[in-house]
PDB file of C-alpha atoms in Angstrom:
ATOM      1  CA  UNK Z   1     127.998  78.343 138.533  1.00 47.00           C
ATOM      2  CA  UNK Z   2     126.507  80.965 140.939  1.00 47.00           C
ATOM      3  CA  UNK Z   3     124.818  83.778 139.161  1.00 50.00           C
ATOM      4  CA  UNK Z   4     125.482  86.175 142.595  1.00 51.00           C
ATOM      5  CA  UNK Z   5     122.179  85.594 144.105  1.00 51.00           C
ATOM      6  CA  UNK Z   6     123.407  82.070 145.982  1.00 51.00           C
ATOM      7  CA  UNK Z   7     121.378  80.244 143.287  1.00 52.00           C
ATOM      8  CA  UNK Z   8     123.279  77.861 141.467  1.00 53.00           C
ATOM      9  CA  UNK Z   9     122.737  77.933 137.718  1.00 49.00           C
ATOM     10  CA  UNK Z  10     123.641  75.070 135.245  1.00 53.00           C
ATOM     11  CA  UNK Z  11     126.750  75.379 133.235  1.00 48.00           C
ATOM     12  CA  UNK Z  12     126.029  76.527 129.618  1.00 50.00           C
ATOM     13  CA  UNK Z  13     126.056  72.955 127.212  1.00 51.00           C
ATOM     14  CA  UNK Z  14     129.306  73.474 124.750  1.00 46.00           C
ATOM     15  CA  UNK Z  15     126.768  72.007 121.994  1.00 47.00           C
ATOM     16  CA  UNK Z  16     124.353  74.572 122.187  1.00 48.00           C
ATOM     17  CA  UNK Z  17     125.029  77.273 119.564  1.00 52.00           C
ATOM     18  CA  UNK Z  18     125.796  80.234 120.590  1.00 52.00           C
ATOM     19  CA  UNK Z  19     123.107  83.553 119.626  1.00 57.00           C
ATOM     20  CA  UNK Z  20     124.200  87.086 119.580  1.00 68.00           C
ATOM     21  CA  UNK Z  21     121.819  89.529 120.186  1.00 69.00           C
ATOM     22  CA  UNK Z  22     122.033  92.674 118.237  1.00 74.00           C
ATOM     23  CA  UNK Z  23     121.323  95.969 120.552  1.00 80.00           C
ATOM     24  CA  UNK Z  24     121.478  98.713 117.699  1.00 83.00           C
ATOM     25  CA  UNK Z  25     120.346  99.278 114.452  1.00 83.00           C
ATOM     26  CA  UNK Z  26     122.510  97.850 111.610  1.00 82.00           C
ATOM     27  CA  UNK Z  27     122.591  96.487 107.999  1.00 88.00           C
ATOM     28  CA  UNK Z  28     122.970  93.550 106.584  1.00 81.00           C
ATOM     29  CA  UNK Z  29     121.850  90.211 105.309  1.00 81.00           C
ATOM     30  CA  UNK Z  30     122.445  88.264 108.539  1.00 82.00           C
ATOM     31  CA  UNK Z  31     119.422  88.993 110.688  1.00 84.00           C
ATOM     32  CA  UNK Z  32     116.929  86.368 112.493  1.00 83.00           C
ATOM     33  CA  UNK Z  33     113.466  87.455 111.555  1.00 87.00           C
ATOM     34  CA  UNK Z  34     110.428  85.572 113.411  1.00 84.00           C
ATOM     35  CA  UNK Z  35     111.740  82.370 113.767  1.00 82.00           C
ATOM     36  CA  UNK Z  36     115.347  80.865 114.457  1.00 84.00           C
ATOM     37  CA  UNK Z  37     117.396  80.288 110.894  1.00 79.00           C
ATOM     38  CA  UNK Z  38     115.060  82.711 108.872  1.00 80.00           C
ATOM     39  CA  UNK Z  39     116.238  83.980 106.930  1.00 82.00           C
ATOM     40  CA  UNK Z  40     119.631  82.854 107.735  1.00 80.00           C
ATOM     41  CA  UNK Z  41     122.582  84.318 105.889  1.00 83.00           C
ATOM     42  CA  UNK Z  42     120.672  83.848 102.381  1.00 85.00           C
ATOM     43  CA  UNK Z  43     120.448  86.693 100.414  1.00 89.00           C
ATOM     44  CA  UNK Z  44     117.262  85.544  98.641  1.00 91.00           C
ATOM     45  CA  UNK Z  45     115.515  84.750 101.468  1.00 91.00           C
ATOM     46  CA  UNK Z  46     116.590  88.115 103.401  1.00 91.00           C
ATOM     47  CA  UNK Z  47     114.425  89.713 100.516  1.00 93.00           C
ATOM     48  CA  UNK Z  48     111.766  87.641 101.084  1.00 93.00           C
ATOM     49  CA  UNK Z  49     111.803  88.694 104.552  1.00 93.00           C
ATOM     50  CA  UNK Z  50     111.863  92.102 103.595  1.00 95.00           C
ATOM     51  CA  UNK Z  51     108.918  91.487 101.603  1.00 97.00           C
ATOM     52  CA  UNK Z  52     106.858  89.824 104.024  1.00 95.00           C
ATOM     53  CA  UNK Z  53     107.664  92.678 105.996  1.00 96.00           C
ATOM     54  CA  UNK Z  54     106.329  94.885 103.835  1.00 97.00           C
ATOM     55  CA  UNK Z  55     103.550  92.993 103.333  1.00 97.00           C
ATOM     56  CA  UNK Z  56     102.408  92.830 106.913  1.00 97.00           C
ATOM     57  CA  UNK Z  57     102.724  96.554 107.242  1.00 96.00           C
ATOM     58  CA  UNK Z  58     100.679  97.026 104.250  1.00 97.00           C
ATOM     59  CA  UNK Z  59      97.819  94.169 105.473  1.00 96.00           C
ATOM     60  CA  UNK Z  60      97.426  96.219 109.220  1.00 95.00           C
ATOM     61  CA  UNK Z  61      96.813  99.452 107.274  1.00 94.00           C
ATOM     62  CA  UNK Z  62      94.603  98.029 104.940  1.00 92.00           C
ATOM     63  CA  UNK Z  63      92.714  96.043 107.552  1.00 91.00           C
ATOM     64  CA  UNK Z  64      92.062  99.192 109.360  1.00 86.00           C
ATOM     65  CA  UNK Z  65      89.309  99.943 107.025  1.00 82.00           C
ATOM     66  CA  UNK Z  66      87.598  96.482 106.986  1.00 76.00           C
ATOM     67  CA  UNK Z  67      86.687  97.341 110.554  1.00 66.00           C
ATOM     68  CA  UNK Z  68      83.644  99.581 109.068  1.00 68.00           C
ATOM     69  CA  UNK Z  69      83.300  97.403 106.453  1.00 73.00           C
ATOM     70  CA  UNK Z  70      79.976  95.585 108.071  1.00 77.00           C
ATOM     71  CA  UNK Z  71      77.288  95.730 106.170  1.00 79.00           C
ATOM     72  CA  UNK Z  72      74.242  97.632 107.149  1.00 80.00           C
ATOM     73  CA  UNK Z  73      71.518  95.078 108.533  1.00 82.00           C
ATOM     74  CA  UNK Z  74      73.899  92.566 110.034  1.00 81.00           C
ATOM     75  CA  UNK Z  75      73.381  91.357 113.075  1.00 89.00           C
ATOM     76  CA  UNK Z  76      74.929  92.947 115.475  1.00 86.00           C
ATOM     77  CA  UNK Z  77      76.247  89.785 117.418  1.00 90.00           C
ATOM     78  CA  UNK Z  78      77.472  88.828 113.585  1.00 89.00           C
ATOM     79  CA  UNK Z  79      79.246  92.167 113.115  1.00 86.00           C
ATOM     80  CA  UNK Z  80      80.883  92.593 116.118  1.00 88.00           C
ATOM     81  CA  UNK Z  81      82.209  89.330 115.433  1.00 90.00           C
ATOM     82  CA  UNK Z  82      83.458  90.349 112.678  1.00 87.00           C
ATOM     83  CA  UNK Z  83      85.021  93.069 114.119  1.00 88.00           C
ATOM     84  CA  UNK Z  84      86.486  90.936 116.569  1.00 90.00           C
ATOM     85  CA  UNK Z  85      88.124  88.222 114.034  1.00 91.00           C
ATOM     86  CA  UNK Z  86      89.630  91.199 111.767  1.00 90.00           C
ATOM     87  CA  UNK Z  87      90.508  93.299 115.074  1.00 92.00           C
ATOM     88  CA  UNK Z  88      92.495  89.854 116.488  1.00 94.00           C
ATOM     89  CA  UNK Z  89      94.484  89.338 113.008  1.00 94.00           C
ATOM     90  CA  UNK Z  90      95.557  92.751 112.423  1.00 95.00           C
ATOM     91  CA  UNK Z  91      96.943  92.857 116.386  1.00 96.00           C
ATOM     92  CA  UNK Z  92      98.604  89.547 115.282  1.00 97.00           C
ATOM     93  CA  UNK Z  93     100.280  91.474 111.951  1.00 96.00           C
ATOM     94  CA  UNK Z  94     101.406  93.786 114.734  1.00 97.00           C
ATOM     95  CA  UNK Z  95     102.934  92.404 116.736  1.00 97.00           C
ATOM     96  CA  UNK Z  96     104.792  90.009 114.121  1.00 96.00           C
ATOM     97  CA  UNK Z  97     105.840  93.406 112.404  1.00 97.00           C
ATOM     98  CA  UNK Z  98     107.185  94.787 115.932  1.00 96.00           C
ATOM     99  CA  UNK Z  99     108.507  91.355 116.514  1.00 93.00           C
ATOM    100  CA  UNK Z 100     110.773  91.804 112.870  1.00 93.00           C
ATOM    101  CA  UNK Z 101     111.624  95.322 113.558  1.00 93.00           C
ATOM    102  CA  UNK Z 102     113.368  94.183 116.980  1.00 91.00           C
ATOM    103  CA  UNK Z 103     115.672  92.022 115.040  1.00 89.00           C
ATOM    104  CA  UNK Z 104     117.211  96.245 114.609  1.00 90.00           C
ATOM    105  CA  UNK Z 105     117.740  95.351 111.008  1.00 90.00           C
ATOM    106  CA  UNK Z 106     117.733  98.536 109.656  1.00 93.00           C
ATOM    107  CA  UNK Z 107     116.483  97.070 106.179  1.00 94.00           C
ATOM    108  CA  UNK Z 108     113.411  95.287 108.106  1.00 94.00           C
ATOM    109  CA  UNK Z 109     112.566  98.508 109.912  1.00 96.00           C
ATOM    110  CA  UNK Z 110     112.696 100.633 106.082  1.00 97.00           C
ATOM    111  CA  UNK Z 111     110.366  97.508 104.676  1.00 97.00           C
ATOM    112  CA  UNK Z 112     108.124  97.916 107.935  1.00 97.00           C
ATOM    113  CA  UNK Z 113     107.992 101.617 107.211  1.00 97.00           C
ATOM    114  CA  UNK Z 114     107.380 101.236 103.803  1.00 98.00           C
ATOM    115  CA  UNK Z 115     104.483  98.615 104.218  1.00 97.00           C
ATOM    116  CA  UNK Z 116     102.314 100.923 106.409  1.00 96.00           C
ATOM    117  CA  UNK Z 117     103.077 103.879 104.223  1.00 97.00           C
ATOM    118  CA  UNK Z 118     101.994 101.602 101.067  1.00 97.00           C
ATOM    119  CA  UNK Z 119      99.024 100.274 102.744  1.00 95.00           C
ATOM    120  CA  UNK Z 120      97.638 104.545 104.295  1.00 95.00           C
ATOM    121  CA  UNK Z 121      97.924 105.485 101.125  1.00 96.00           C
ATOM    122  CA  UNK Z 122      96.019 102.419  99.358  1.00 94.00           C
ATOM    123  CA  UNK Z 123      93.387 103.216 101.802  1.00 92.00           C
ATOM    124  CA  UNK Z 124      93.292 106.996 101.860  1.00 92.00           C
ATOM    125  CA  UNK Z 125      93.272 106.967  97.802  1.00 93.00           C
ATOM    126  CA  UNK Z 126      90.508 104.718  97.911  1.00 88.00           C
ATOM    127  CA  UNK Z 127      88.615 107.084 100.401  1.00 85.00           C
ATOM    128  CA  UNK Z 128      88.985 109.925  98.299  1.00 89.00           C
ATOM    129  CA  UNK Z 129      88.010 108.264  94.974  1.00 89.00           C
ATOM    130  CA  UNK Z 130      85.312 107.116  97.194  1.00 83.00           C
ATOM    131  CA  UNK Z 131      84.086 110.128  98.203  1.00 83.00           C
ATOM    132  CA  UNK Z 132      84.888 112.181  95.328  1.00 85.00           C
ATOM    133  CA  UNK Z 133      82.696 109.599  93.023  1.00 82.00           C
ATOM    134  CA  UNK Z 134      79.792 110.230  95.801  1.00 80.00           C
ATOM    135  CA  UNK Z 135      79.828 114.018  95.469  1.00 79.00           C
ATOM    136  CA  UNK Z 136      79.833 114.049  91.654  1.00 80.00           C
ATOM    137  CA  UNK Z 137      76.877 111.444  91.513  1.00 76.00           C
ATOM    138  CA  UNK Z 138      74.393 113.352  93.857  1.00 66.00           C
ATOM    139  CA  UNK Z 139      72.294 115.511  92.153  1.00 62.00           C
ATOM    140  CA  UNK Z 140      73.477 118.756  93.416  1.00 62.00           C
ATOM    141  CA  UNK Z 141      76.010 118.616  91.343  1.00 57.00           C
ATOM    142  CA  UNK Z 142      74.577 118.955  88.106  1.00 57.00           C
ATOM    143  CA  UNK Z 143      75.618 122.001  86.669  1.00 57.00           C
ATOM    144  CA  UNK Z 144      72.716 123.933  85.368  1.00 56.00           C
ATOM    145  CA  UNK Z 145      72.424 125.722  81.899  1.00 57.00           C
ATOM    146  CA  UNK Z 146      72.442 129.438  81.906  1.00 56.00           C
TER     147      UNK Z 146
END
């Protein structure tokens, strides 16, 4: 079989199963997430999916913070690899959430959503508790008797 260019290409195998590539978004249960046959057409494990999903949204947004989470006095050599190993497994999260959402699942891409929304908010409620318990501890903010 020439493919137009003069090179000659082999002839597809009749065994080999065939794999349709969806170019739009659409719902359903029969998706390929990740890896080939997951989650199949099982219902149950198309909500794990979504769940995992979710999950790895949440885990980048969440991991964002850990970046300034080294402790004052570390080595720097020590914190920046730190940095480094948390940087390298929230790019991974990435890139196996961008990975899902080109499956155009339009549940996958909702749970995607929905996992970095979950995981901002975790970390921008924490923040302001955070910060909010700092300002009412200093001693400024002791309201004086008049």
């Amino acid at each position: 079989m020439s493919n137009g260019s003069g090179m000659n290409m082999p002839m597809p195998n009749s065994s080999m199963k065939s794999m349709n590539m969806q170019m739009s978004f659409y719902w359903g249960k029969d998706v390929i997430v990740l890896f080939s046959g997951w989650p199949d057409s099982n219902p149950g494990m198309y909500v794990l999916a979504l769940f995992f999903v979710l999950f790895l949204g949440a885990a980048i947004e969440m991991m964002a913070m850990l970046q300034a989470a080294v402790k004052p006095g570390t080595r720097p050599i020590l914190g920046a690899f730190i940095q480094a190993g948390v940087y390298i497994v929230r790019m991974c999260f990435a890139y196996m959430v961008m990975l899902s959402v080109m499956s155009y699942n339009v549940g996958i891409f909702i749970a995607a959503l929905a996992g970095h929304g979950i995981g901002f908010f975790v970390v921008k409620i924490r923040a302001l508790t955070k910060e909010t318990e700092q300002q009412y501890s200093s001693p400024d903010c002791i309201p004086s008797k008049i």
